[in-house]
Amino acid sequence: MIDVDVQLDRGSFRLQADFEVPGKGVTGIFGASGSGKTTLLRAVAGLEEGARGQISVNDSVWLSRDADIPVHRRKVAYVFQEASLFPHLNVEGNLLFGRTRVNELVHQFDLEEVISLLGLKDLLHRDPESLSGGEKQRVAIGRALLSKPSLLLMDEPLSGLDHGSRKSLMLFLEKTIQSLEIPVLYVSHSSDEIARLAANLVLMKDGLVSAYGAIAEVLVQVDSPFATSEEAFTVLECRVGEGEDLHISHIHSRGGETLRISKVRHGVGMPVRLRIQARDVSLCLTRPLHSSILNILPATVRALSRQVENGHRTVKLDIAGDNVLARVSEYSCQQLTICPGLELFAQIKSAALVT
Amino acid sequence: MLSPEDLSAFAISLRLAAVTTMILLLLASPLAWWLSQTRSRFRSIIEALVALPLVLPPTVLGFYLLLGLSPTGPFAGALETLGIDRLAFSFQGLVLGSVIYSLPFVVQPLQNSFYALGKRPLEVAATLGAGPLHRFIHVVLPLSKLGYLTAAVLGFAHTLGEFGVVLMIGGNIPGETHVVSIAIYDHVEALEYSQAHWLSAALLALSFIVLLVVYSTNKHFTLVRS
């Protein structure tokens, strides 16, 4: 269990974060820039002087009323937005920097594993300045893992990279950080990264935690600042079905609905996760015929956001047991007299496969 | 050519500069580190004190040192218990004077170089489990190599060229406190221009060679830092 309740004052900015997430798996910390995500992460690491409150990670207390464990004793590793490799050490030296904390015997084995996992074999004797952005970040992640932390903090590790390196590093992250024994707090403002990696979510706004918990539950709280924003999205846990069409794969939701998406390479029966942007979901009272939209599914309205944001409301739908958000104009809401309990059809313009 | 006396003056100067530089590097490291990190309100006071020798006429510094170090001075008792019978007119006295006189030339480049490091490398090291001493030795020192080089060159050169302080507290004792800058002055006073030439040219050549070596082995070296 990661239990955080910290306060921090920085002039006009005030961080007041209180949340509790499981002590294993990836927890995304999501919010607009300036919402205090990085400050929160730094406070957890112990890098922000003057943080008050309490932080405990799987039963070790890092901050409390009468203890403030210094950074180097917190068994935390931090992957910064910029790789921040030590320029005076080569790749191998950087990887081994954290070994002071680690038993040497365990180390040799881990070193080889991390090197092969991250594809660093050919880089070991290179200087950091000769590496590309993606390579640097891979070394930084390897360095963090090798220091054997009990909590891994990642602050937008992909945001400084070009599209290509971002894509390949993402594949690596999906492979590794979800299967780590230790918990990961992953800060991002990209819904794509969050949808791909996170099992749990902490939503930040203006220095406050607006919601936290399992990702599927947090995302569908219709009145949260996130659900009412344009970035709102939901994730569906699905399995690949037997698709017969040429360019289309059939994906089955847990409730047995079938969605059609562009052909995927995953084998039949593989678990996959779909991300559906609320703005890509529109509503019809009758099933539209002759539509180019592939996915038109029967749905029941569960809830409506109370606030109208920029002329839109967020509607929470139940599609065969799964919750999906739709962003609908207030005008349409009134025209269609949308209210909880109403049965209608959801047109899903696009659904992206994220794993 | 250089007389034995001139050679001895040269040797004393080099020894003085070397000893002073070493003491200064040891002393200035923690001081400059503290100055670069602290938010204490005493920082400005300490910075002003460190910078004093930059603006003070060397003779003023020499004068107060002379008073302070004399056998009847305020520190005589303390020095006696340390087993130092006299500092004025001795090599140790010169070292002390030089350390104070050259302090800003070593502290300031180090302090600038520590500032330039930024917080990030230290934060990274801390999150990888490195304690304060480990961080200083394995991150700060290697990343401040150029700063140390600048500090050492400036400290050494400045001590080598020191005149006013030495004149006041050195006493010009051959073989002990007769340094090369004073030897040159003496030669000129005695109208021995050719000997003054030899010594001056030797100093000039030495300084040039030191700088040449430093510049050619360090791409980004600079003696003047903002």
XYZ file of C-alpha atoms in Angstrom:
581
model
C 0.000 0.000 0.000
C 1.257 3.485 -0.849
C -0.275 5.952 1.515
C 0.363 9.630 0.811
C -0.973 12.692 2.546
C 1.346 15.626 1.918
C 1.086 19.376 2.022
C 3.552 21.810 0.566
C 3.488 25.571 0.116
C 5.431 27.200 -2.707
C 4.468 30.841 -2.816
C 1.171 31.015 -4.646
C 1.077 27.279 -5.324
C -0.182 24.884 -2.705
C 0.049 21.123 -2.975
C -2.383 19.145 -0.903
C -2.331 15.541 -2.002
C -4.055 12.751 -0.196
C -4.422 9.314 -1.758
C -3.917 5.633 -1.204
C -3.053 3.156 -3.963
C -1.987 -0.502 -4.008
C 1.655 -1.279 -3.249
C 2.142 -3.044 -6.554
C 1.548 -2.191 -10.192
C 1.580 1.100 -12.047
C -0.310 4.080 -10.713
C -0.700 6.904 -13.189
C -0.647 10.460 -11.874
C -2.584 12.407 -14.432
C -3.468 16.066 -14.780
C -2.914 19.223 -16.785
C 0.466 20.945 -16.620
C 0.722 23.043 -13.495
C -1.583 20.745 -11.559
C 1.255 19.701 -9.237
C 2.051 16.231 -10.563
C 5.806 16.711 -10.569
C 5.814 18.481 -7.219
C 3.877 15.578 -5.741
C 6.353 13.087 -7.158
C 9.296 15.112 -5.850
C 7.709 15.323 -2.426
C 7.303 11.546 -2.358
C 10.983 11.179 -3.251
C 11.952 13.638 -0.519
C 13.327 16.178 -2.986
C 11.006 18.982 -1.883
C 12.063 20.694 1.294
C 9.233 21.692 3.554
C 6.830 18.896 2.632
C 4.666 18.029 5.609
C 2.263 15.219 6.273
C 2.837 11.559 5.902
C 4.131 9.139 3.318
C 4.458 5.413 3.709
C 5.333 2.840 1.096
C 4.543 -0.796 1.848
C 4.948 -0.341 5.600
C 8.085 1.757 5.585
C 7.381 5.256 6.783
C 9.213 7.965 4.841
C 7.514 10.998 6.237
C 5.459 11.462 9.338
C 4.956 13.915 12.137
C 8.266 12.930 13.719
C 10.303 11.504 10.862
C 11.595 12.867 7.579
C 13.796 10.219 6.005
C 16.388 11.832 3.701
C 16.180 11.046 -0.009
C 19.124 8.662 -0.119
C 17.602 6.446 2.595
C 14.139 6.271 1.031
C 14.907 3.389 -1.360
C 13.285 5.313 -4.126
C 14.435 5.623 -7.719
C 13.429 8.545 -9.872
C 13.409 8.709 -13.664
C 13.357 12.373 -14.573
C 11.865 13.939 -17.664
C 15.371 14.589 -18.962
C 17.501 11.462 -18.616
C 20.012 13.355 -16.422
C 22.821 10.866 -16.900
C 26.098 11.662 -15.168
C 28.237 13.187 -17.933
C 31.502 12.111 -16.276
C 30.587 8.428 -16.377
C 30.032 6.153 -19.346
C 26.852 4.102 -19.706
C 28.182 1.278 -17.553
C 29.294 3.732 -14.867
C 25.860 5.296 -14.867
C 24.154 1.916 -14.599
C 26.342 0.939 -11.670
C 26.053 4.211 -9.767
C 23.281 2.971 -7.521
C 25.142 -0.137 -6.472
C 26.045 1.330 -3.079
C 22.548 0.388 -2.023
C 22.709 -3.082 -3.461
C 24.189 -6.405 -2.473
C 27.014 -7.142 -4.945
C 25.983 -10.782 -5.469
C 22.482 -9.987 -6.574
C 23.988 -7.341 -8.702
C 25.870 -9.175 -11.433
C 22.785 -11.142 -12.389
C 20.562 -8.087 -12.422
C 23.039 -6.111 -14.448
C 23.007 -8.655 -17.249
C 19.245 -8.922 -17.158
C 18.702 -5.181 -17.299
C 21.276 -4.787 -20.065
C 19.551 -7.335 -22.265
C 16.063 -6.144 -21.373
C 16.882 -2.572 -22.362
C 19.164 -3.453 -25.246
C 22.119 -1.644 -23.746
C 24.822 -4.169 -24.593
C 26.394 -2.117 -27.363
C 26.163 1.134 -25.445
C 28.025 0.151 -22.277
C 31.251 1.967 -23.103
C 29.702 4.986 -24.758
C 29.590 8.442 -23.195
C 26.144 9.834 -22.432
C 26.595 12.783 -24.765
C 26.962 10.434 -27.741
C 23.575 8.784 -27.102
C 20.220 9.631 -28.660
C 17.353 10.821 -26.466
C 15.712 7.417 -26.408
C 18.970 5.648 -25.583
C 19.666 8.068 -22.740
C 16.255 7.481 -21.238
C 16.737 3.713 -21.501
C 19.991 4.010 -19.580
C 18.282 6.206 -16.973
C 15.545 3.609 -16.516
C 18.103 0.816 -16.252
C 20.086 2.830 -13.725
C 16.953 3.359 -11.651
C 15.988 -0.337 -11.731
C 19.513 -1.450 -10.791
C 19.469 0.594 -7.614
C 16.843 -1.859 -6.344
C 14.283 0.668 -5.205
C 11.146 -0.229 -3.325
C 9.287 2.445 -5.294
C 9.964 3.651 -8.829
C 8.964 7.199 -9.704
C 8.756 8.241 -13.343
C 8.161 11.827 -14.361
C 6.996 11.978 -17.981
C 9.902 9.831 -19.146
C 8.701 9.912 -22.765
C 7.817 13.549 -23.172
C 11.256 14.762 -24.241
C 11.556 12.205 -27.034
C 10.771 12.288 -30.720
C 7.876 10.226 -32.021
C 9.932 7.215 -33.049
C 11.869 6.801 -29.803
C 8.709 7.425 -27.838
C 6.987 4.575 -29.585
C 9.799 2.104 -29.067
C 10.383 3.091 -25.442
C 6.656 2.743 -24.832
C 6.791 -0.837 -26.053
C 9.597 -1.487 -23.624
C 7.736 0.163 -20.744
C 4.680 -1.959 -21.414
C 6.856 -5.058 -21.315
C 8.680 -4.223 -18.126
C 7.191 -1.806 -15.666
C 3.846 -3.524 -15.445
C 5.532 -6.754 -14.417
C 7.837 -5.207 -11.799
C 7.630 -6.478 -8.244
C 7.696 -2.904 -6.977
C 5.062 -0.221 -7.333
C 5.512 2.537 -9.890
C 4.152 6.073 -9.774
C 4.020 7.328 -13.347
C 3.390 11.013 -13.984
C 2.003 11.962 -17.366
C -0.296 14.350 -19.110
C -0.743 11.937 -22.011
C -3.972 9.938 -21.854
C -2.424 7.443 -24.222
C 0.473 6.641 -21.862
C -1.860 6.448 -18.891
C -4.333 4.211 -20.706
C -1.542 1.885 -21.744
C 0.372 1.608 -18.518
C -1.698 2.396 -15.481
C -3.765 0.004 -13.416
C -4.576 2.740 -10.904
C -5.007 6.420 -11.311
C -4.540 9.578 -9.261
C -6.137 12.619 -10.870
C -4.604 15.998 -10.018
C -6.056 19.449 -10.414
C -4.729 22.742 -9.028
C -2.521 21.023 -6.491
C -5.301 18.771 -5.240
C -6.084 15.120 -5.811
C -9.537 15.115 -7.378
C -9.964 11.331 -7.556
C -7.969 8.138 -7.127
C -8.452 4.388 -7.386
C -8.591 1.667 -10.035
C -8.328 3.291 -13.461
C -11.662 2.043 -14.857
C -13.503 3.391 -11.814
C -11.723 6.729 -11.577
C -12.178 7.563 -15.244
C -15.958 7.243 -15.179
C -16.719 9.536 -12.244
C -18.821 11.885 -14.374
C -18.440 14.939 -12.184
C -14.658 14.775 -11.805
C -12.752 17.609 -13.499
C -11.191 14.989 -15.704
C -14.426 13.424 -16.952
C -15.855 16.822 -17.832
C -12.725 17.879 -19.716
C -12.113 17.382 -23.402
C -9.470 14.766 -22.623
C -11.943 12.442 -20.929
C -11.584 8.822 -21.966
C -12.423 5.349 -20.706
C -10.668 2.036 -21.006
C -12.254 -1.331 -21.749
C -10.602 -4.619 -20.883
C -11.310 -6.919 -23.830
C -10.173 -10.049 -25.607
C -9.329 -10.529 -29.258
C -12.042 -12.491 -31.022
C -12.080 -14.379 -34.288
C -12.387 -11.713 -36.951
C -13.010 -12.699 -40.522
C -12.956 -9.359 -42.242
C -9.953 -8.317 -44.247
C -8.941 -5.113 -42.445
C -10.907 -5.502 -39.255
C -10.409 -7.378 -36.005
C -13.258 -8.300 -33.712
C -12.728 -7.469 -30.073
C -15.020 -8.805 -27.356
C -15.758 -6.804 -24.240
C -16.215 -8.596 -20.927
C -19.973 -8.270 -21.281
C -19.903 -9.978 -24.670
C -20.298 -6.967 -26.962
C -18.228 -7.027 -30.125
C -16.252 -4.033 -31.289
C -14.613 -3.777 -34.659
C -11.260 -2.056 -34.915
C -8.462 -1.902 -37.453
C -6.735 -5.254 -37.856
C -4.496 -6.138 -34.881
C -1.716 -8.668 -34.804
C -2.620 -10.121 -31.414
C -3.631 -13.770 -31.385
C -7.235 -14.817 -30.767
C -8.083 -14.804 -27.056
C -5.307 -12.357 -26.075
C -6.316 -9.767 -23.474
C -6.211 -6.223 -24.821
C -7.195 -2.820 -23.580
C -9.183 -0.331 -25.644
C -9.135 3.383 -25.028
C -12.244 5.280 -26.035
C -12.205 9.088 -26.010
C -15.450 10.523 -24.671
C -15.531 12.998 -27.574
C -15.533 10.105 -30.051
C -18.765 8.696 -28.655
C -22.095 10.078 -29.906
C -25.628 9.035 -29.009
C -28.724 8.083 -31.049
C -32.153 7.122 -29.823
C -32.602 4.624 -32.666
C -30.029 2.411 -34.269
C -28.671 4.321 -37.239
C -28.690 2.393 -40.468
C -26.286 2.876 -43.342
C -23.608 4.486 -41.130
C -19.898 4.411 -41.820
C -19.296 4.115 -38.104
C -18.276 0.560 -37.301
C -19.279 0.365 -33.706
C -22.877 1.104 -32.832
C -23.755 -0.543 -29.560
C -26.869 -0.566 -27.393
C -26.283 1.348 -24.186
C -28.070 2.517 -21.085
C -27.495 5.977 -19.608
C -26.246 5.639 -16.045
C -25.453 9.240 -15.126
C -25.034 12.761 -16.447
C -22.535 15.336 -15.255
C -24.218 18.094 -13.302
C -22.031 20.828 -14.750
C -22.168 21.989 -18.325
C -18.568 22.613 -19.466
C -18.128 24.585 -22.699
C -21.645 23.658 -23.723
C -21.057 19.946 -23.139
C -22.103 17.369 -20.618
C -20.440 14.070 -19.877
C -22.733 11.064 -20.064
C -21.861 7.792 -18.379
C -23.088 4.808 -20.368
C -23.411 1.163 -19.525
C -22.499 -0.993 -22.485
C -23.032 -4.644 -21.558
C -21.691 -4.051 -18.071
C -18.773 -1.781 -19.014
C -18.803 1.924 -18.323
C -18.031 4.271 -21.198
C -18.145 8.061 -21.216
C -19.668 10.138 -23.979
C -19.173 13.871 -24.404
C -22.411 15.306 -25.716
C -23.501 18.879 -26.293
C -26.012 20.290 -23.859
C -28.249 21.051 -26.841
C -28.317 17.398 -27.890
C -28.895 16.305 -24.307
C -32.034 18.375 -24.250
C -33.165 17.373 -27.734
C -32.800 13.688 -26.939
C -34.010 14.187 -23.333
C -31.118 12.195 -22.053
C -31.603 11.061 -18.486
C -30.436 8.140 -16.343
C -32.127 4.904 -17.347
C -32.662 5.884 -20.963
C -31.810 3.165 -23.450
C -30.158 4.275 -26.656
C -27.314 3.568 -29.048
C -23.731 4.681 -28.696
C -21.786 5.339 -31.874
C -18.094 4.899 -31.194
C -16.178 6.712 -33.908
C -12.844 5.269 -32.930
C -11.386 3.017 -30.298
C -7.656 2.686 -29.941
C -5.975 -0.499 -28.945
C -3.530 0.348 -26.183
C -2.090 -3.052 -25.297
C 72.613 33.985 -15.526
C 70.774 33.138 -12.301
C 72.896 33.298 -9.195
C 72.493 30.631 -6.460
C 70.648 33.233 -4.447
C 68.207 33.867 -7.320
C 67.684 30.137 -7.750
C 66.914 29.784 -4.084
C 64.426 32.670 -4.327
C 62.810 30.890 -7.246
C 62.606 27.646 -5.328
C 61.066 29.351 -2.291
C 58.460 31.026 -4.457
C 57.501 27.746 -6.112
C 57.373 25.948 -2.774
C 55.305 28.739 -1.245
C 52.876 28.717 -4.173
C 52.568 24.935 -4.137
C 52.014 24.646 -0.381
C 49.569 27.571 -0.380
C 47.596 26.151 -3.306
C 47.277 22.770 -1.656
C 46.133 24.223 1.649
C 43.713 26.500 -0.180
C 42.143 23.700 -2.206
C 41.494 21.729 0.980
C 40.196 24.757 2.826
C 38.185 26.276 -0.003
C 36.346 23.079 -1.008
C 34.029 22.910 2.005
C 33.823 26.700 2.234
C 32.876 27.151 -1.434
C 30.464 24.219 -1.209
C 28.769 25.717 1.806
C 28.550 29.123 0.106
C 27.051 27.563 -3.026
C 24.374 25.629 -1.135
C 23.444 27.619 1.931
C 20.513 29.956 2.352
C 21.959 31.227 5.639
C 21.884 34.959 6.179
C 25.552 34.784 7.192
C 26.424 33.916 3.621
C 26.879 37.516 2.494
C 29.107 38.267 5.462
C 31.337 35.298 4.726
C 31.387 36.114 1.007
C 32.423 39.707 1.743
C 35.180 38.536 4.080
C 36.471 36.036 1.504
C 36.492 38.723 -1.197
C 38.275 41.329 0.974
C 41.786 40.501 -0.265
C 40.605 41.317 -3.799
C 40.098 44.972 -2.927
C 42.392 45.506 0.046
C 45.886 46.866 -0.622
C 48.238 43.957 0.144
C 50.219 46.203 2.457
C 47.160 46.663 4.663
C 46.714 42.913 4.938
C 50.460 42.545 5.545
C 50.405 45.203 8.226
C 47.663 43.545 10.247
C 49.271 40.151 9.821
C 52.543 41.600 11.061
C 50.824 42.944 14.172
C 48.883 39.745 14.688
C 51.784 37.405 14.225
C 54.452 39.227 16.207
C 55.777 37.509 19.376
C 53.950 40.137 21.420
C 50.818 40.057 19.263
C 47.365 38.837 20.302
C 47.890 35.329 18.953
C 51.374 34.817 20.395
C 50.095 32.666 23.261
C 47.980 30.450 21.044
C 50.827 30.008 18.581
C 53.257 29.120 21.349
C 51.024 26.333 22.617
C 50.909 25.010 19.024
C 54.707 24.883 19.093
C 55.166 27.675 16.587
C 57.609 30.129 18.082
C 57.277 32.833 15.486
C 55.297 33.365 12.314
C 56.403 36.818 11.245
C 59.587 36.634 9.187
C 59.229 32.869 8.626
C 58.172 30.621 5.758
C 55.097 29.471 7.721
C 54.152 33.108 8.172
C 54.370 33.593 4.413
C 52.158 30.554 3.872
C 49.558 31.938 6.252
C 49.654 35.354 4.582
C 49.421 33.790 1.116
C 46.514 31.587 2.088
C 44.513 34.604 3.224
C 45.659 36.746 0.304
C 44.830 34.152 -2.387
C 41.662 32.794 -0.770
C 39.152 34.527 -3.093
C 41.039 33.338 -6.167
C 40.405 29.756 -5.148
C 37.010 30.045 -3.454
C 35.270 31.964 -6.219
C 36.015 29.653 -9.175
C 35.024 26.678 -7.041
C 31.835 28.351 -5.899
C 30.914 29.259 -9.490
C 31.608 25.777 -10.656
C 29.449 24.304 -7.866
C 26.639 26.682 -8.821
C 26.944 25.682 -12.462
C 26.435 22.023 -11.557
C 22.816 22.688 -10.762
C 20.727 20.556 -8.467
C 19.853 17.755 -10.840
C 22.993 15.568 -10.707
C 22.847 15.659 -6.918
C 19.157 14.824 -6.877
C 19.749 11.891 -9.182
C 22.588 10.658 -7.001
C 20.464 10.977 -3.869
C 17.594 9.001 -5.393
C 20.123 6.305 -6.276
C 21.027 6.007 -2.610
C 24.144 8.184 -2.439
C 24.641 10.011 0.863
C 26.068 13.554 1.085
C 29.752 12.537 1.200
C 29.347 9.998 -1.590
C 27.590 12.658 -3.668
C 30.401 15.138 -3.116
C 33.203 12.718 -3.942
C 31.590 10.855 -6.830
C 29.494 13.581 -8.444
C 30.553 17.066 -7.384
C 34.325 16.581 -7.557
C 34.505 14.931 -10.981
C 31.999 17.369 -12.464
C 33.942 20.342 -11.049
C 37.296 19.349 -12.530
C 37.570 22.521 -14.584
C 36.626 24.650 -11.607
C 39.376 23.026 -9.552
C 41.880 23.531 -12.341
C 40.978 27.211 -12.602
C 41.148 27.575 -8.842
C 44.539 25.878 -8.655
C 46.047 27.902 -11.511
C 44.742 31.183 -10.135
C 45.770 30.379 -6.568
C 49.239 29.288 -7.643
C 49.868 32.211 -9.981
C 48.535 34.747 -7.557
C 50.740 33.458 -4.757
C 53.751 33.415 -7.055
C 53.260 37.056 -7.910
C 52.540 38.215 -4.381
C 54.637 41.172 -3.297
C 53.056 43.518 -0.782
C 52.137 40.987 1.863
C 55.510 39.256 1.601
C 57.282 42.548 1.871
C 55.469 43.346 5.112
C 55.672 39.992 6.886
C 58.494 38.171 5.115
C 61.510 40.117 6.224
C 63.421 39.102 3.101
C 65.531 36.416 4.777
C 67.639 34.598 2.146
C 66.825 30.908 1.950
C 63.628 31.314 3.984
C 61.472 34.231 2.934
C 63.423 35.776 0.050
C 60.952 35.118 -2.777
C 61.393 35.770 -6.472
C 59.138 38.811 -6.776
C 61.184 40.560 -4.102
C 64.433 39.350 -5.630
C 63.450 41.059 -8.886
C 62.629 44.253 -7.028
C 65.986 44.122 -5.210
C 67.872 43.644 -8.471
C 66.122 46.602 -10.044
C 66.842 48.737 -6.974
C 70.503 47.784 -7.274
C 70.425 48.526 -11.013
C 71.255 44.860 -11.789
C 69.001 44.843 -14.810
C 70.388 41.750 -16.438
C 69.651 39.612 -13.386
C 66.220 41.194 -13.091
C 65.718 40.214 -16.733
C 66.659 36.592 -16.179
C 64.301 36.198 -13.242
C 61.452 38.058 -14.947
C 61.849 36.126 -18.167
C 61.916 32.847 -16.256
C 58.662 33.760 -14.472
C 57.096 34.865 -17.736
C 58.062 31.620 -19.460
C 56.878 29.510 -16.554
C 53.480 31.229 -16.421
C 53.038 30.890 -20.159
C 53.913 27.198 -20.163
C 51.536 26.422 -17.292
C 48.667 28.207 -19.068
C 49.539 26.600 -22.399
C 49.445 23.126 -20.897
C 46.161 23.833 -19.120
C 44.459 25.364 -22.150
C 45.628 22.721 -24.596
C 44.485 19.848 -22.372
C 41.131 21.366 -21.440
C 38.826 22.463 -24.196
C 36.480 24.561 -22.109
C 38.970 26.041 -19.685
C 38.634 29.697 -18.795
C 40.228 31.775 -16.079
C 37.561 34.428 -16.148
C 34.129 33.235 -15.176
C 31.004 35.231 -14.756
